[in-house]
Short mmCIF file of the C-alpha atoms (twelve columns), coordinates in Angstrom:
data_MODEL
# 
_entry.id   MODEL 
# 
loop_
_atom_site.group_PDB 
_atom_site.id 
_atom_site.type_symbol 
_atom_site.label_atom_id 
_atom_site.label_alt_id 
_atom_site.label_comp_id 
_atom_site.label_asym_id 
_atom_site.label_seq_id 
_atom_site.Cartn_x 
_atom_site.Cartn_y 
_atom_site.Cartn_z 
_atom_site.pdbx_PDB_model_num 
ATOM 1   C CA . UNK A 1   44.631  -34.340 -2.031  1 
ATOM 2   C CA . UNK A 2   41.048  -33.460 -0.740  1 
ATOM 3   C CA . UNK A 3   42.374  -32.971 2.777   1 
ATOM 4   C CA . UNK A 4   44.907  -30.465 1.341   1 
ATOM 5   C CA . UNK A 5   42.008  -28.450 -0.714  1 
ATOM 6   C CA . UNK A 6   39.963  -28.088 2.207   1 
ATOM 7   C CA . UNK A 7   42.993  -27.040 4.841   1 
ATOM 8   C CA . UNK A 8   44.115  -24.395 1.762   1 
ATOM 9   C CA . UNK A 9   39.983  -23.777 1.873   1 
ATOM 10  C CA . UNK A 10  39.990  -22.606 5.653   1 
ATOM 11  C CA . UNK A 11  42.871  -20.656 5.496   1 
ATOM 12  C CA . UNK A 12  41.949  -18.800 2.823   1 
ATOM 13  C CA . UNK A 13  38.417  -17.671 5.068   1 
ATOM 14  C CA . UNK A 14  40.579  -17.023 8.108   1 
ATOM 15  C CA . UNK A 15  42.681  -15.004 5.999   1 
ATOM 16  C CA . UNK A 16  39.465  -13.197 4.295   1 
ATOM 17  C CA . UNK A 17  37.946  -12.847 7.606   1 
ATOM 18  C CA . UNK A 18  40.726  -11.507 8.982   1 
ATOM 19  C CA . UNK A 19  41.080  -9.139  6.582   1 
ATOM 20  C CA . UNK A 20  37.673  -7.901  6.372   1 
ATOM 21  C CA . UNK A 21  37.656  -7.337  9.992   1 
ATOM 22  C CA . UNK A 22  40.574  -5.128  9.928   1 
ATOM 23  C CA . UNK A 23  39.571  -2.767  7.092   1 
ATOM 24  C CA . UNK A 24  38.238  0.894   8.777   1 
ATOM 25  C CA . UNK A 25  35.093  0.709   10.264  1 
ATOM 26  C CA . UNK A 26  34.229  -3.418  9.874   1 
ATOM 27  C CA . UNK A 27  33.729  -4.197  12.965  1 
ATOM 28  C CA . UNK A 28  31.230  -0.733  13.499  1 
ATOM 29  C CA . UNK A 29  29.699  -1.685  10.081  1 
ATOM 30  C CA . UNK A 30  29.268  -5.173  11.353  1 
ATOM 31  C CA . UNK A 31  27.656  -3.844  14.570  1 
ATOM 32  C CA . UNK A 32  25.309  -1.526  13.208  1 
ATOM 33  C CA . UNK A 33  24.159  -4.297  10.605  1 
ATOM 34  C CA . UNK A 34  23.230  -6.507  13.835  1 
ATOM 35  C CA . UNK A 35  21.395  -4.255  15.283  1 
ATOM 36  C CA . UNK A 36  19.042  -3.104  12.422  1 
ATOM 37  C CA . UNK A 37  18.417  -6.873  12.160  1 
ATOM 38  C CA . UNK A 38  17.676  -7.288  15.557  1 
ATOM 39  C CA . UNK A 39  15.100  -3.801  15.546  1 
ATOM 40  C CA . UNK A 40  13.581  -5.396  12.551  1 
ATOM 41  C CA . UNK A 41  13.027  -8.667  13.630  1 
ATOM 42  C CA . UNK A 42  11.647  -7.128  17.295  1 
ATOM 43  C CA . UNK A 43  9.293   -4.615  15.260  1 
ATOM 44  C CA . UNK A 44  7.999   -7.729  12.937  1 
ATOM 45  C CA . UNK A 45  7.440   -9.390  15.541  1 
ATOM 46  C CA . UNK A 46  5.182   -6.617  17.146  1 
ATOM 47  C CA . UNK A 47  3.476   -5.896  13.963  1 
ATOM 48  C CA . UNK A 48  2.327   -9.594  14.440  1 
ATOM 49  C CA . UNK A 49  0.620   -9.417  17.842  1 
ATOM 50  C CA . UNK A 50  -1.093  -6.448  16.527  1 
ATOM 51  C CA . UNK A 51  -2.325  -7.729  13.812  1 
ATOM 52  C CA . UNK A 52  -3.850  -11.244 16.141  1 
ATOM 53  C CA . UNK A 53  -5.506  -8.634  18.749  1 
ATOM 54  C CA . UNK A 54  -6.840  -7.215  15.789  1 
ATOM 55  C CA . UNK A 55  -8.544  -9.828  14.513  1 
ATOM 56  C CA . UNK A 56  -9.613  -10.485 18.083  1 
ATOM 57  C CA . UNK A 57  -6.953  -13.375 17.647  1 
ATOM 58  C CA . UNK A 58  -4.459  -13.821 20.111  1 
ATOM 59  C CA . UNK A 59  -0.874  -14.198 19.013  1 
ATOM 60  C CA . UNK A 60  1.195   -17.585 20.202  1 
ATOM 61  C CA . UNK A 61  4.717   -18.701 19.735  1 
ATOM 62  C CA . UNK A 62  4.031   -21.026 17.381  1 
ATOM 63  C CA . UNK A 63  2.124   -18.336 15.674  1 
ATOM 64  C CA . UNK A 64  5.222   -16.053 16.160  1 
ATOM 65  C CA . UNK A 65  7.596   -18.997 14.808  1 
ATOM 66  C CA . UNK A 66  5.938   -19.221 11.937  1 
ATOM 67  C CA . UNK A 67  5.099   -15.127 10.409  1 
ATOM 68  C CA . UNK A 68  8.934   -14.708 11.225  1 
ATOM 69  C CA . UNK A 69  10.364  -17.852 9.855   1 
ATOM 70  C CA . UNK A 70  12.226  -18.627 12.948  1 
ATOM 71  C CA . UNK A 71  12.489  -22.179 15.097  1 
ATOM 72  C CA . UNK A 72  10.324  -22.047 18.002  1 
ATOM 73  C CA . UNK A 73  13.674  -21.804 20.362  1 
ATOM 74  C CA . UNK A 74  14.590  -18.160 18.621  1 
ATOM 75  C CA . UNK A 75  10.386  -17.286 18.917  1 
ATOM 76  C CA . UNK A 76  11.172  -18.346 22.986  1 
ATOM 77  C CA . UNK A 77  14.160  -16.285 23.139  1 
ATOM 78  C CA . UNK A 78  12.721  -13.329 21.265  1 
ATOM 79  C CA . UNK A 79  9.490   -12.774 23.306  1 
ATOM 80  C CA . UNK A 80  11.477  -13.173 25.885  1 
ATOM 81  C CA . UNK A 81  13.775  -10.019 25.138  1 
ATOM 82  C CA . UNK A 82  10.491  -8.310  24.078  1 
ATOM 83  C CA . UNK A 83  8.917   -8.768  27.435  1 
ATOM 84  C CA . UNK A 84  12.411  -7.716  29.583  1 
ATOM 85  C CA . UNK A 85  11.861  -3.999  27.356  1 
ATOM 86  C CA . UNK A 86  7.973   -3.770  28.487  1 
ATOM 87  C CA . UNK A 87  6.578   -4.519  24.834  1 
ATOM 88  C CA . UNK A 88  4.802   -7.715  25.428  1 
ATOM 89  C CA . UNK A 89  3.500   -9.623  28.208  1 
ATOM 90  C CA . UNK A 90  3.233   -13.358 28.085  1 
ATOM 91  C CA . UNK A 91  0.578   -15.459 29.798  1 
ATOM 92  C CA . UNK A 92  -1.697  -18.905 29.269  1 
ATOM 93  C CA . UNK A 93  -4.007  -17.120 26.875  1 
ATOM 94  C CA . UNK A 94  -0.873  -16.421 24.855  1 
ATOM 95  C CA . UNK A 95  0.950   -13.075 23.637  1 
ATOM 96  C CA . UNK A 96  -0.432  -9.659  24.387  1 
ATOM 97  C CA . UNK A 97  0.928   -6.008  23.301  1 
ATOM 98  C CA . UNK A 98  1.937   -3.602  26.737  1 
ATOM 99  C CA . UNK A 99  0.636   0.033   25.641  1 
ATOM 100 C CA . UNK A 100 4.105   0.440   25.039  1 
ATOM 101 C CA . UNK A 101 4.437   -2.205  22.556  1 
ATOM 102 C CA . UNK A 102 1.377   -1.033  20.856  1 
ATOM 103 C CA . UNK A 103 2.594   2.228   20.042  1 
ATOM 104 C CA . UNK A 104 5.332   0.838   18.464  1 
ATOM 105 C CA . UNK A 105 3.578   -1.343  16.318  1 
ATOM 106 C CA . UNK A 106 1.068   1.590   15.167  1 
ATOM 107 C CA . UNK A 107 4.384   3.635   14.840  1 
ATOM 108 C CA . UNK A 108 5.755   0.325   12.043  1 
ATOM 109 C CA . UNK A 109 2.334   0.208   10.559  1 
ATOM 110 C CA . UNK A 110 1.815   3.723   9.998   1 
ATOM 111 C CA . UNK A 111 5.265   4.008   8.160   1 
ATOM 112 C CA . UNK A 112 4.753   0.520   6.639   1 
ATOM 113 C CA . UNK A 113 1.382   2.040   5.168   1 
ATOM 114 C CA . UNK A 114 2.678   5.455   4.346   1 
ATOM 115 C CA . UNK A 115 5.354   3.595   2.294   1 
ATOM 116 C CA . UNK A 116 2.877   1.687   0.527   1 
ATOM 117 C CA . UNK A 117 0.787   4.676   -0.703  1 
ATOM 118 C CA . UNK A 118 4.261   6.695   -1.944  1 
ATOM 119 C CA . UNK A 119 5.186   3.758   -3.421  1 
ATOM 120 C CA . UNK A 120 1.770   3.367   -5.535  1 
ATOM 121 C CA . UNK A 121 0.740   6.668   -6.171  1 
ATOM 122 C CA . UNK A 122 4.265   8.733   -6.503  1 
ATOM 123 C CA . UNK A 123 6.845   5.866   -7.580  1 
ATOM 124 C CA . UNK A 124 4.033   4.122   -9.692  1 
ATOM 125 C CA . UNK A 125 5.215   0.482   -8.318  1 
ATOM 126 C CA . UNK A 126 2.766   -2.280  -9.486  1 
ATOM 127 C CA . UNK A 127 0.459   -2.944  -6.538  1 
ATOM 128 C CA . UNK A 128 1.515   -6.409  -5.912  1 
ATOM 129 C CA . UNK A 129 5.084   -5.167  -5.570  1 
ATOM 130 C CA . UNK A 130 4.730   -2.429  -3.043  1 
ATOM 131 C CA . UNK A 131 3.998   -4.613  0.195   1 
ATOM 132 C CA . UNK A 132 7.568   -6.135  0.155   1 
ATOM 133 C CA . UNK A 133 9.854   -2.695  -0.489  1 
ATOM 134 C CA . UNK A 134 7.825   -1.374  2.360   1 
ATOM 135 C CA . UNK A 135 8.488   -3.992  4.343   1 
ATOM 136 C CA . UNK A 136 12.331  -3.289  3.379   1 
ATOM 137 C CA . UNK A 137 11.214  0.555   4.354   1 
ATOM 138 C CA . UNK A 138 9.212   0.582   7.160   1 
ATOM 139 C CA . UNK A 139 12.376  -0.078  9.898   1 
ATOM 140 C CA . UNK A 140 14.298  2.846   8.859   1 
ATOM 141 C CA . UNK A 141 12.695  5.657   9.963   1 
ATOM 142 C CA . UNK A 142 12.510  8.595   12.354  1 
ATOM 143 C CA . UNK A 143 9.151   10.568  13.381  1 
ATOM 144 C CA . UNK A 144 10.096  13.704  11.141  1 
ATOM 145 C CA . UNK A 145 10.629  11.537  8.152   1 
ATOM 146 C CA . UNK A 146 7.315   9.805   8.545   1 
ATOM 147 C CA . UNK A 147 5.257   13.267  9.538   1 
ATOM 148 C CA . UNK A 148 7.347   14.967  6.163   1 
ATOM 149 C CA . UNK A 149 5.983   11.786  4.388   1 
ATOM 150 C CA . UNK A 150 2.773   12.050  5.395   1 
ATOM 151 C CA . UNK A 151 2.159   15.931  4.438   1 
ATOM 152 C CA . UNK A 152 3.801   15.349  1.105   1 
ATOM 153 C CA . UNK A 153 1.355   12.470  0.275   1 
ATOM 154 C CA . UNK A 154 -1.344  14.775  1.704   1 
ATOM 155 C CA . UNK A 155 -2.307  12.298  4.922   1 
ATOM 156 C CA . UNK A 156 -3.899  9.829   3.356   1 
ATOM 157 C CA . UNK A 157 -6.019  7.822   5.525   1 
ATOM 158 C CA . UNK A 158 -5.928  4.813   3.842   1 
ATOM 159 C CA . UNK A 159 -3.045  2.781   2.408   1 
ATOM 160 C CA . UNK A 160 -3.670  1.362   -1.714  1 
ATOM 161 C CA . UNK A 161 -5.270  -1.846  -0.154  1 
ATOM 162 C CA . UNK A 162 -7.670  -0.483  1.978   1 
ATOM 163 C CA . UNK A 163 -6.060  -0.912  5.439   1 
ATOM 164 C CA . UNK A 164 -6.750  2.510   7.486   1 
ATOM 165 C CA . UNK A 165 -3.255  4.258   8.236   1 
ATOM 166 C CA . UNK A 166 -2.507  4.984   12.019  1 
ATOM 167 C CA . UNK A 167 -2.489  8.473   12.777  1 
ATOM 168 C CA . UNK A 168 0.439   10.501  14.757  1 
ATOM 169 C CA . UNK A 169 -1.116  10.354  17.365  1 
ATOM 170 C CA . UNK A 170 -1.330  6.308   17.481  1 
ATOM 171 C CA . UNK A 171 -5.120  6.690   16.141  1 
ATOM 172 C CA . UNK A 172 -6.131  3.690   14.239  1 
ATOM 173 C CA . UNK A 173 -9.899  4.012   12.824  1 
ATOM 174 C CA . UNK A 174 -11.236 0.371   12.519  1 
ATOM 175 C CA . UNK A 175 -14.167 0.030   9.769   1 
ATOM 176 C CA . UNK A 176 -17.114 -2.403  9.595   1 
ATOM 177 C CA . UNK A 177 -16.642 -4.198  6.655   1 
ATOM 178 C CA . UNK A 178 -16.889 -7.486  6.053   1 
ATOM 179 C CA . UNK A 179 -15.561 -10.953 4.360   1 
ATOM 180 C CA . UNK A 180 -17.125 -11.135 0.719   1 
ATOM 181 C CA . UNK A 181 -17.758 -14.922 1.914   1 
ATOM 182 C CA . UNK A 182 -20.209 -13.425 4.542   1 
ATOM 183 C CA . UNK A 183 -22.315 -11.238 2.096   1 
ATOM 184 C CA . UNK A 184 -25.625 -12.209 1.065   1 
ATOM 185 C CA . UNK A 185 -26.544 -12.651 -2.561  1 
ATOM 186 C CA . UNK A 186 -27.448 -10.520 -4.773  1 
ATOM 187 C CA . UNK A 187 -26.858 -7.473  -2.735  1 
ATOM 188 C CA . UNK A 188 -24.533 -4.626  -3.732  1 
ATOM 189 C CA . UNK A 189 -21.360 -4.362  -1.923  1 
ATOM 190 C CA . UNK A 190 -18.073 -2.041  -2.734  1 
ATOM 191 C CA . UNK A 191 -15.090 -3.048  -2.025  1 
ATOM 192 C CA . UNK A 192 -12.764 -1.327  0.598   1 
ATOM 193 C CA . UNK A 193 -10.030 -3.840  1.256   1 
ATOM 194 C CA . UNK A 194 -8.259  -6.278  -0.446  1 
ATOM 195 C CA . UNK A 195 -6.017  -8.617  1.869   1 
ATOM 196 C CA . UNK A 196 -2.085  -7.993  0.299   1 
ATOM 197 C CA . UNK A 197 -1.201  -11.646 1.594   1 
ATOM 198 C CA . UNK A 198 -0.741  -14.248 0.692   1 
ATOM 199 C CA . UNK A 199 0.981   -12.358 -2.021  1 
ATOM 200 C CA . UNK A 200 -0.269  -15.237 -4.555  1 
ATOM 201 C CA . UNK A 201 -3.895  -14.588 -3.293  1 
ATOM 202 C CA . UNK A 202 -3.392  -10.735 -3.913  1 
ATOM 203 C CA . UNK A 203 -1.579  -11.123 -7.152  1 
ATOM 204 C CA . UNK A 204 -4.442  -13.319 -7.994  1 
ATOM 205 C CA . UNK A 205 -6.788  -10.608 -7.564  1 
ATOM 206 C CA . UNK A 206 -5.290  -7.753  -8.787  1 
ATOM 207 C CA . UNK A 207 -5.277  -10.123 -12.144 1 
ATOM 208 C CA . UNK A 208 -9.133  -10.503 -11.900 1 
ATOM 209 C CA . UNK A 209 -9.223  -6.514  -11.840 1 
ATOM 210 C CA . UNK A 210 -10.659 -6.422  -8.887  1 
ATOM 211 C CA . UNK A 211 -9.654  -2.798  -7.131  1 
ATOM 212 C CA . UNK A 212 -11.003 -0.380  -4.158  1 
ATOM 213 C CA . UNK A 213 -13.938 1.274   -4.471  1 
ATOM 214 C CA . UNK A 214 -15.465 -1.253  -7.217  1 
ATOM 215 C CA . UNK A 215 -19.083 -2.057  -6.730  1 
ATOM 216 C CA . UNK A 216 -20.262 -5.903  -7.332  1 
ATOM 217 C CA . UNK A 217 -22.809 -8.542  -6.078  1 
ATOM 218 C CA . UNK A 218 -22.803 -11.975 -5.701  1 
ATOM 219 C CA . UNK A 219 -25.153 -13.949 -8.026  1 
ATOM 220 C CA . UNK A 220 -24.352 -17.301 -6.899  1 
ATOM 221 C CA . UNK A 221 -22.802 -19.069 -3.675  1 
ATOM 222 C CA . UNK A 222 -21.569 -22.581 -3.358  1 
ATOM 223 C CA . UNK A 223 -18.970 -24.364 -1.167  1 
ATOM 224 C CA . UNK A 224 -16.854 -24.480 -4.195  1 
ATOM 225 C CA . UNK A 225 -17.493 -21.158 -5.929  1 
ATOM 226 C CA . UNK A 226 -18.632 -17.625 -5.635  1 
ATOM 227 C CA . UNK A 227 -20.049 -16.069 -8.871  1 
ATOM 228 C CA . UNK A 228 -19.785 -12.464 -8.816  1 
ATOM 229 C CA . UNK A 229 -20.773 -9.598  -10.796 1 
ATOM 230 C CA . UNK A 230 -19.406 -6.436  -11.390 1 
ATOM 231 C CA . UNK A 231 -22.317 -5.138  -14.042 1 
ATOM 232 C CA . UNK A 232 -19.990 -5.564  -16.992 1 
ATOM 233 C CA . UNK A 233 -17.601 -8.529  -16.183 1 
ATOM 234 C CA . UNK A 234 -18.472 -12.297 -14.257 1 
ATOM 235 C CA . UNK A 235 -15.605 -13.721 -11.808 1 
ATOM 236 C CA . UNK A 236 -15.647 -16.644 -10.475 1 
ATOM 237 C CA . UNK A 237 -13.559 -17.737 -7.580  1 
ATOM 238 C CA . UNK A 238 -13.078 -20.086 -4.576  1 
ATOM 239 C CA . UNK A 239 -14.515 -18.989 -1.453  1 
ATOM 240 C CA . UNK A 240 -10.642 -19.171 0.263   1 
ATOM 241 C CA . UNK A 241 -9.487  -16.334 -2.577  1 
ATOM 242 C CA . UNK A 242 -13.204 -14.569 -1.718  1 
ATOM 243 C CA . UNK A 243 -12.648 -14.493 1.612   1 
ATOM 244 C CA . UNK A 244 -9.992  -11.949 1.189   1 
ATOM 245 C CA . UNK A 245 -12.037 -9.062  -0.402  1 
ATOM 246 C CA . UNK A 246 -13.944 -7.170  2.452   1 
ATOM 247 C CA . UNK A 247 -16.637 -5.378  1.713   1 
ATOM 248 C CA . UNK A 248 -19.693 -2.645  2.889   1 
ATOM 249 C CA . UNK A 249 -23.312 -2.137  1.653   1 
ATOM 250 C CA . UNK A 250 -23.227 0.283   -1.371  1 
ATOM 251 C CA . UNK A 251 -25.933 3.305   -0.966  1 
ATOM 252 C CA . UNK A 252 -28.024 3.805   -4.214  1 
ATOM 253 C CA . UNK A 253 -26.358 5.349   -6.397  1 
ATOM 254 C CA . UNK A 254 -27.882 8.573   -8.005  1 
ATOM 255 C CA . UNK A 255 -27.945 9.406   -10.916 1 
ATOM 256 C CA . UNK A 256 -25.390 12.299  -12.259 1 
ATOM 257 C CA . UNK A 257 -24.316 13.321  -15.829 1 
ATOM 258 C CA . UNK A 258 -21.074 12.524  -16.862 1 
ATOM 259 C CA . UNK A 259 -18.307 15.112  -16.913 1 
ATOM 260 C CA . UNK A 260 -16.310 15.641  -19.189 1 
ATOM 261 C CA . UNK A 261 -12.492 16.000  -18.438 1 
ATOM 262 C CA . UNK A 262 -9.526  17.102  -20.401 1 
ATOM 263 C CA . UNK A 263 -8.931  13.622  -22.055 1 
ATOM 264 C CA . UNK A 264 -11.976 13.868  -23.518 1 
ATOM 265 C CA . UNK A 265 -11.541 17.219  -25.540 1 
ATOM 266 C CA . UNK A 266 -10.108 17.136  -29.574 1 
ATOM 267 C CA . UNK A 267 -7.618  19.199  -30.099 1 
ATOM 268 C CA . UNK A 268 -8.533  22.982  -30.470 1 
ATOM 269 C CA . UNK A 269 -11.231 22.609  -27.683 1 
ATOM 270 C CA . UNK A 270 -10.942 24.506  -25.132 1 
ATOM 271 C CA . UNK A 271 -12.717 24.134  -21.336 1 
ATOM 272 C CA . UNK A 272 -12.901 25.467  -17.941 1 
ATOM 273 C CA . UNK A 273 -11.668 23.519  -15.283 1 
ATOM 274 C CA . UNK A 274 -14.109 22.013  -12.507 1 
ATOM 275 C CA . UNK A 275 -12.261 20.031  -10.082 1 
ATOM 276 C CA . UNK A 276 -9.832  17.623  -10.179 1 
ATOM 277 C CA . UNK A 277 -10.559 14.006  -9.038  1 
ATOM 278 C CA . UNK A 278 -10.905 13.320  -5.318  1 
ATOM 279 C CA . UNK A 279 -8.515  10.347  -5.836  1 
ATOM 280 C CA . UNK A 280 -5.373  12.451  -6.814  1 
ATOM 281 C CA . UNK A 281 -3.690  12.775  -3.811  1 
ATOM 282 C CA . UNK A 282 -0.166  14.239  -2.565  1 
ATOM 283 C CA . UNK A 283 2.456   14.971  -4.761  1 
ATOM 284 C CA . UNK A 284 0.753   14.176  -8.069  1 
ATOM 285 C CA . UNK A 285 -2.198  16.747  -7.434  1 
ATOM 286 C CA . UNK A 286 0.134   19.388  -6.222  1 
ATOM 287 C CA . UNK A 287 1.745   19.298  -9.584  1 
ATOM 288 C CA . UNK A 288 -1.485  19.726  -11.104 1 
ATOM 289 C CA . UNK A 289 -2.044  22.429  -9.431  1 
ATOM 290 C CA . UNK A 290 1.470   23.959  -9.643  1 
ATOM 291 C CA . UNK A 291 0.720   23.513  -13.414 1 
ATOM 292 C CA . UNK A 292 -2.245  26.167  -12.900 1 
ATOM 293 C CA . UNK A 293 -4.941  23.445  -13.242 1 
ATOM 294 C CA . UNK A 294 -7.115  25.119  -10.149 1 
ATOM 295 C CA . UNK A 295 -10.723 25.416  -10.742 1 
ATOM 296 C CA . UNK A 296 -12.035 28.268  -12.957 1 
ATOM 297 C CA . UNK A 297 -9.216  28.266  -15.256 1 
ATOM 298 C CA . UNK A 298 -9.549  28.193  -19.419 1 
ATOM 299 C CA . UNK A 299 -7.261  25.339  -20.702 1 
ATOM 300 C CA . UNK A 300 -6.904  24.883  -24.542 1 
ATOM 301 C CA . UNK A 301 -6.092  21.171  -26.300 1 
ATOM 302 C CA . UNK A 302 -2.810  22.335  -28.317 1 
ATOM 303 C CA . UNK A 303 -1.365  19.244  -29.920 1 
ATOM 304 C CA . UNK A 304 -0.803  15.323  -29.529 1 
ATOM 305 C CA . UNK A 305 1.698   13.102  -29.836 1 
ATOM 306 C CA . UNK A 306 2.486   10.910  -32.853 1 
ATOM 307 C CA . UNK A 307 1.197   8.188   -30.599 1 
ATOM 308 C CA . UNK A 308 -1.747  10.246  -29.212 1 
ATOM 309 C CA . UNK A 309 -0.180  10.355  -25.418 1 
ATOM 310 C CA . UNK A 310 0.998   12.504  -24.058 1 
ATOM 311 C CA . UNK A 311 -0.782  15.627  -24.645 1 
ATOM 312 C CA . UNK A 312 0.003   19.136  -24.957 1 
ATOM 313 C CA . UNK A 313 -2.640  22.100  -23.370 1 
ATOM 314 C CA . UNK A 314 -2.636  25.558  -23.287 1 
ATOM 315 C CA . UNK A 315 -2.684  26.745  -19.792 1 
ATOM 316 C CA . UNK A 316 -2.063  30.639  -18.537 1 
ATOM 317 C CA . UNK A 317 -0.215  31.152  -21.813 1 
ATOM 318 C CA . UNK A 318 1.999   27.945  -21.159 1 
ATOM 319 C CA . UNK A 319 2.206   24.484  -22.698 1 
ATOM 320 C CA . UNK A 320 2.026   21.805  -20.567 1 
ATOM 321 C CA . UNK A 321 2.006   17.981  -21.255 1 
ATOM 322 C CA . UNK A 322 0.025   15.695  -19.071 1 
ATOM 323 C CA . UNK A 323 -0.401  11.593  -19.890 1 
ATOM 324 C CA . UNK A 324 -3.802  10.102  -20.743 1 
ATOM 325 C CA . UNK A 325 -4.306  9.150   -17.255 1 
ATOM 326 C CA . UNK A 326 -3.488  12.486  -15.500 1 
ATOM 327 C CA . UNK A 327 -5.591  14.652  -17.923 1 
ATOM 328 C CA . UNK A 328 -8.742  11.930  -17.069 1 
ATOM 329 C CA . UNK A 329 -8.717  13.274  -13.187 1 
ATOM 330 C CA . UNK A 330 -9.324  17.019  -14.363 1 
ATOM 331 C CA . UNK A 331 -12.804 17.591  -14.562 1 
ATOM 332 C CA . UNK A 332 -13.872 20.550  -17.196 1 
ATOM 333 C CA . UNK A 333 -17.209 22.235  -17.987 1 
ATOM 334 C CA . UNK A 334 -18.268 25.231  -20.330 1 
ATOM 335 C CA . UNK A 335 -16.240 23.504  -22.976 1 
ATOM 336 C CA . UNK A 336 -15.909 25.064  -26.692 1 
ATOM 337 C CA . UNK A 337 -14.767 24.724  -29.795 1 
ATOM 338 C CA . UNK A 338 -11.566 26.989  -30.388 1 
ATOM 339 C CA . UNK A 339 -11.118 29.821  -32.776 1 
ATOM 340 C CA . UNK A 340 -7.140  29.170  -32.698 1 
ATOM 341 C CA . UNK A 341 -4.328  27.990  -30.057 1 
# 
C-alpha cells in the first residue's frame, strides 16, 4: 500500500512538473530566476571581500562559506567563477578585490545604503528592519535608478547607521572613529556608527536608545561591563555589544538658546519661520518646503486634533497639517500671540 502512495506520489510531480514547464514563458521565467540568484549570490559575495579589506582583514573561503551560508565546495566553485570574470584574484594571503570587482561592490553598497536611508526616512521602516529589505533591494538595480534615488533623498552621505555611502563616482570617504571598547573613560564621545549586525546586537541597541549623533562617556570599564552615560540615562552593557558603537571625540559644546519650533506654539500663536532642521533630508523636507515652510514666512497655529496630533497651521492663506514630529524640525522666531486665525 505504501509502495503504491509513493509511485501515485511521483507521478503526480512528473505530471506537475511537466505541466509547469509547459505553461508560456516557464522555462524563460525559470531562467531569469537563476540568474538573479546567481548575480546576487556573486555581488554578496563581493560585498564580503570589501568589507575584510576594509577592516584591513583579508577575506578567505572559509570566511566566504560562512557570510553566504554555502559548503566550502560551492565557496571553491564560486570564487572560482568570480576570478574567470576579473572580480577577484586568489592567492596564499587569501581573497582580494580586482579594481573591477571593487567597483562593483561600491556600486552594491551604494544602492544597499541608498535603500537603507529611503527606507528609514521616506517609508518610515523601524531601523532594525531596513538592513534585510535592502538586502532584498540592493541586486535590482540600474545606474539611473540609483542616481534618481539618490537626488530624491537629496545625496545623503551617510546611510541611518552611520556607514558613509559610496559616491557615483566609486568615492567611499572612510572616517576615524573608533570602537566604544577603545575609548578612554570619562571622556565625551558621539556616536557616528552603530554596527547593523548581528541583527540581535543592533536590535539590542536600538532598545537601549542608543542613536547617531548621541553624546555619552564612559564612567566605568571592566572585562565584564561598560557603564556609560548619556547625562540623563546609565547603560550598562558587555564589552562584545560595546564594541559595536564607534565613536569620535565630541568638541565642547557651546552654549546656544533654545529655539523654539512650531510644536512648541498654542494655538493662535503665530511665528516666523527660521530654518528647518539640518536632519530633514530628501523627500520629507521638500514637502516642507512645497508646503511654503521656507524661511521668513508667518505661520499661524489654527487648530488640533481631538488627540492633540496632528496639527493644523495657517500658512500663505492655506491650512496645512503636519504630525508632532514634522512640526519639531521647523525652527520659528519672532513668535506672537494672535489677534485671530
Amino acid at each position: 500500500m505504501e509502495g503504491n502512495l509513493l509511485l501515485l506520489f511521483i507521478v503526480l510531480a512528473g505530471v506537475a512538473v511537466i505541466f509547469l514547464w509547459l505553461r508560456p514563458g516557464a522555462a524563460r521565467r525559470w531562467a531569469r530566476l537563476r540568474r538573479a540568484r546567481s548575480r546576487a549570490q556573486a555581488e554578496d559575495a563581493l560585498k564580503h571581500l570589501h568589507a575584510c579589506e576594509w577592516r584591513k582583514d583579508c577575506a578567505t573561503p572559509t570566511s566566504l562559506a560562512g557570510t553566504l551560508g554555502i559548503s566550502l565546495k560551492d565557496a571553491t566553485s564560486l570564487i572560482a567563477r568570480l576570478e574567470a570574470q576579473g572580480w577577484l584574484t586568489s592567492t596564499e594571503g587569501g581573497l582580494r578585490l580586482t579594481p573591477e570587482g571593487e567597483q562593483l561592490a561600491l556600486n552594491v553598497i551604494r544602492a544597499h545604503r541608498l535603500w537603507e536611508r529611503y527606507l528609514a526616512d521616506e517609508a518610515r521602516m523601524p531601523l532594525t528592519a531596513i538592513h534585510d529589505e535592502a538586502e532584498r533591494r540592493e541586486h535590482a538595480r540600474t545606474d539611473w535608478e540609483l542616481d534618481a534615488l539618490d537626488a530624491a533623498l537629496g545625496h545623503p552621505q551617510t546611510d541611518p547607521h552611520g556607514d558613509p555611502i559610496p559616491t557615483a563616482e566609486g568615492m567611499l570617504e572612510h572616517r576615524g572613529s573608533h570602537p566604544l571598547t577603545d575609548w578612554p573613560l570619562n571622556t565625551p564621545a558621539r556616536i557616528v556608527h552603530l554596527e547593523d549586525e548581528p541583527p540581535a546586537v543592533y536590535s539590542q541597541l536600538v532598545a537601549e536608545g542608543f542613536h547617531l549623533g548621541q553624546v555619552v562617556r564612559i564612567i566605568h570599564a571592566s572585562p565584564q561591563r561598560l557603564v556609560l552615560s548619556d547625562g540623563d540615562e546609565g547603560h550598562t552593557l558587555a564589552p562584545a555589544i560595546a564594541a559595536n558603537i564607534f565613536v569620535v571625540a565630541e568638541a565642547p559644546a557651546r552654549p546656544e538658546p533654545a529655539m523654539p519650533t512650531l510644536a512648541s506654539l498654542r494655538v493662535g500663536q503665530r511665528a516666523t519661520v527660521r530654518n528647518l532642521d539640518g536632519s530633514l533630508q530628501g523627500f520629507t523636507r521638500r514637502r516642507l518646503l512645497d508646503l511654503g515652510l521656507t524661511p521668513g514666512t508667518t505661520v499661524t497655529v489654527a487648530m488640533r486634533s481631538f488627540i492633540g496630533d496632528p496639527v493644523a497651521y495657517r500658512v500663505r492663506g492655506s491650512l496645512v497639517a503636519l504630525r508632532r514630529e514634522q512640526a519639531a524640525k521647523v525652527f520659528v522666531e519672532d513668535v506672537l500671540e494672535g489677534e485671530g486665525i
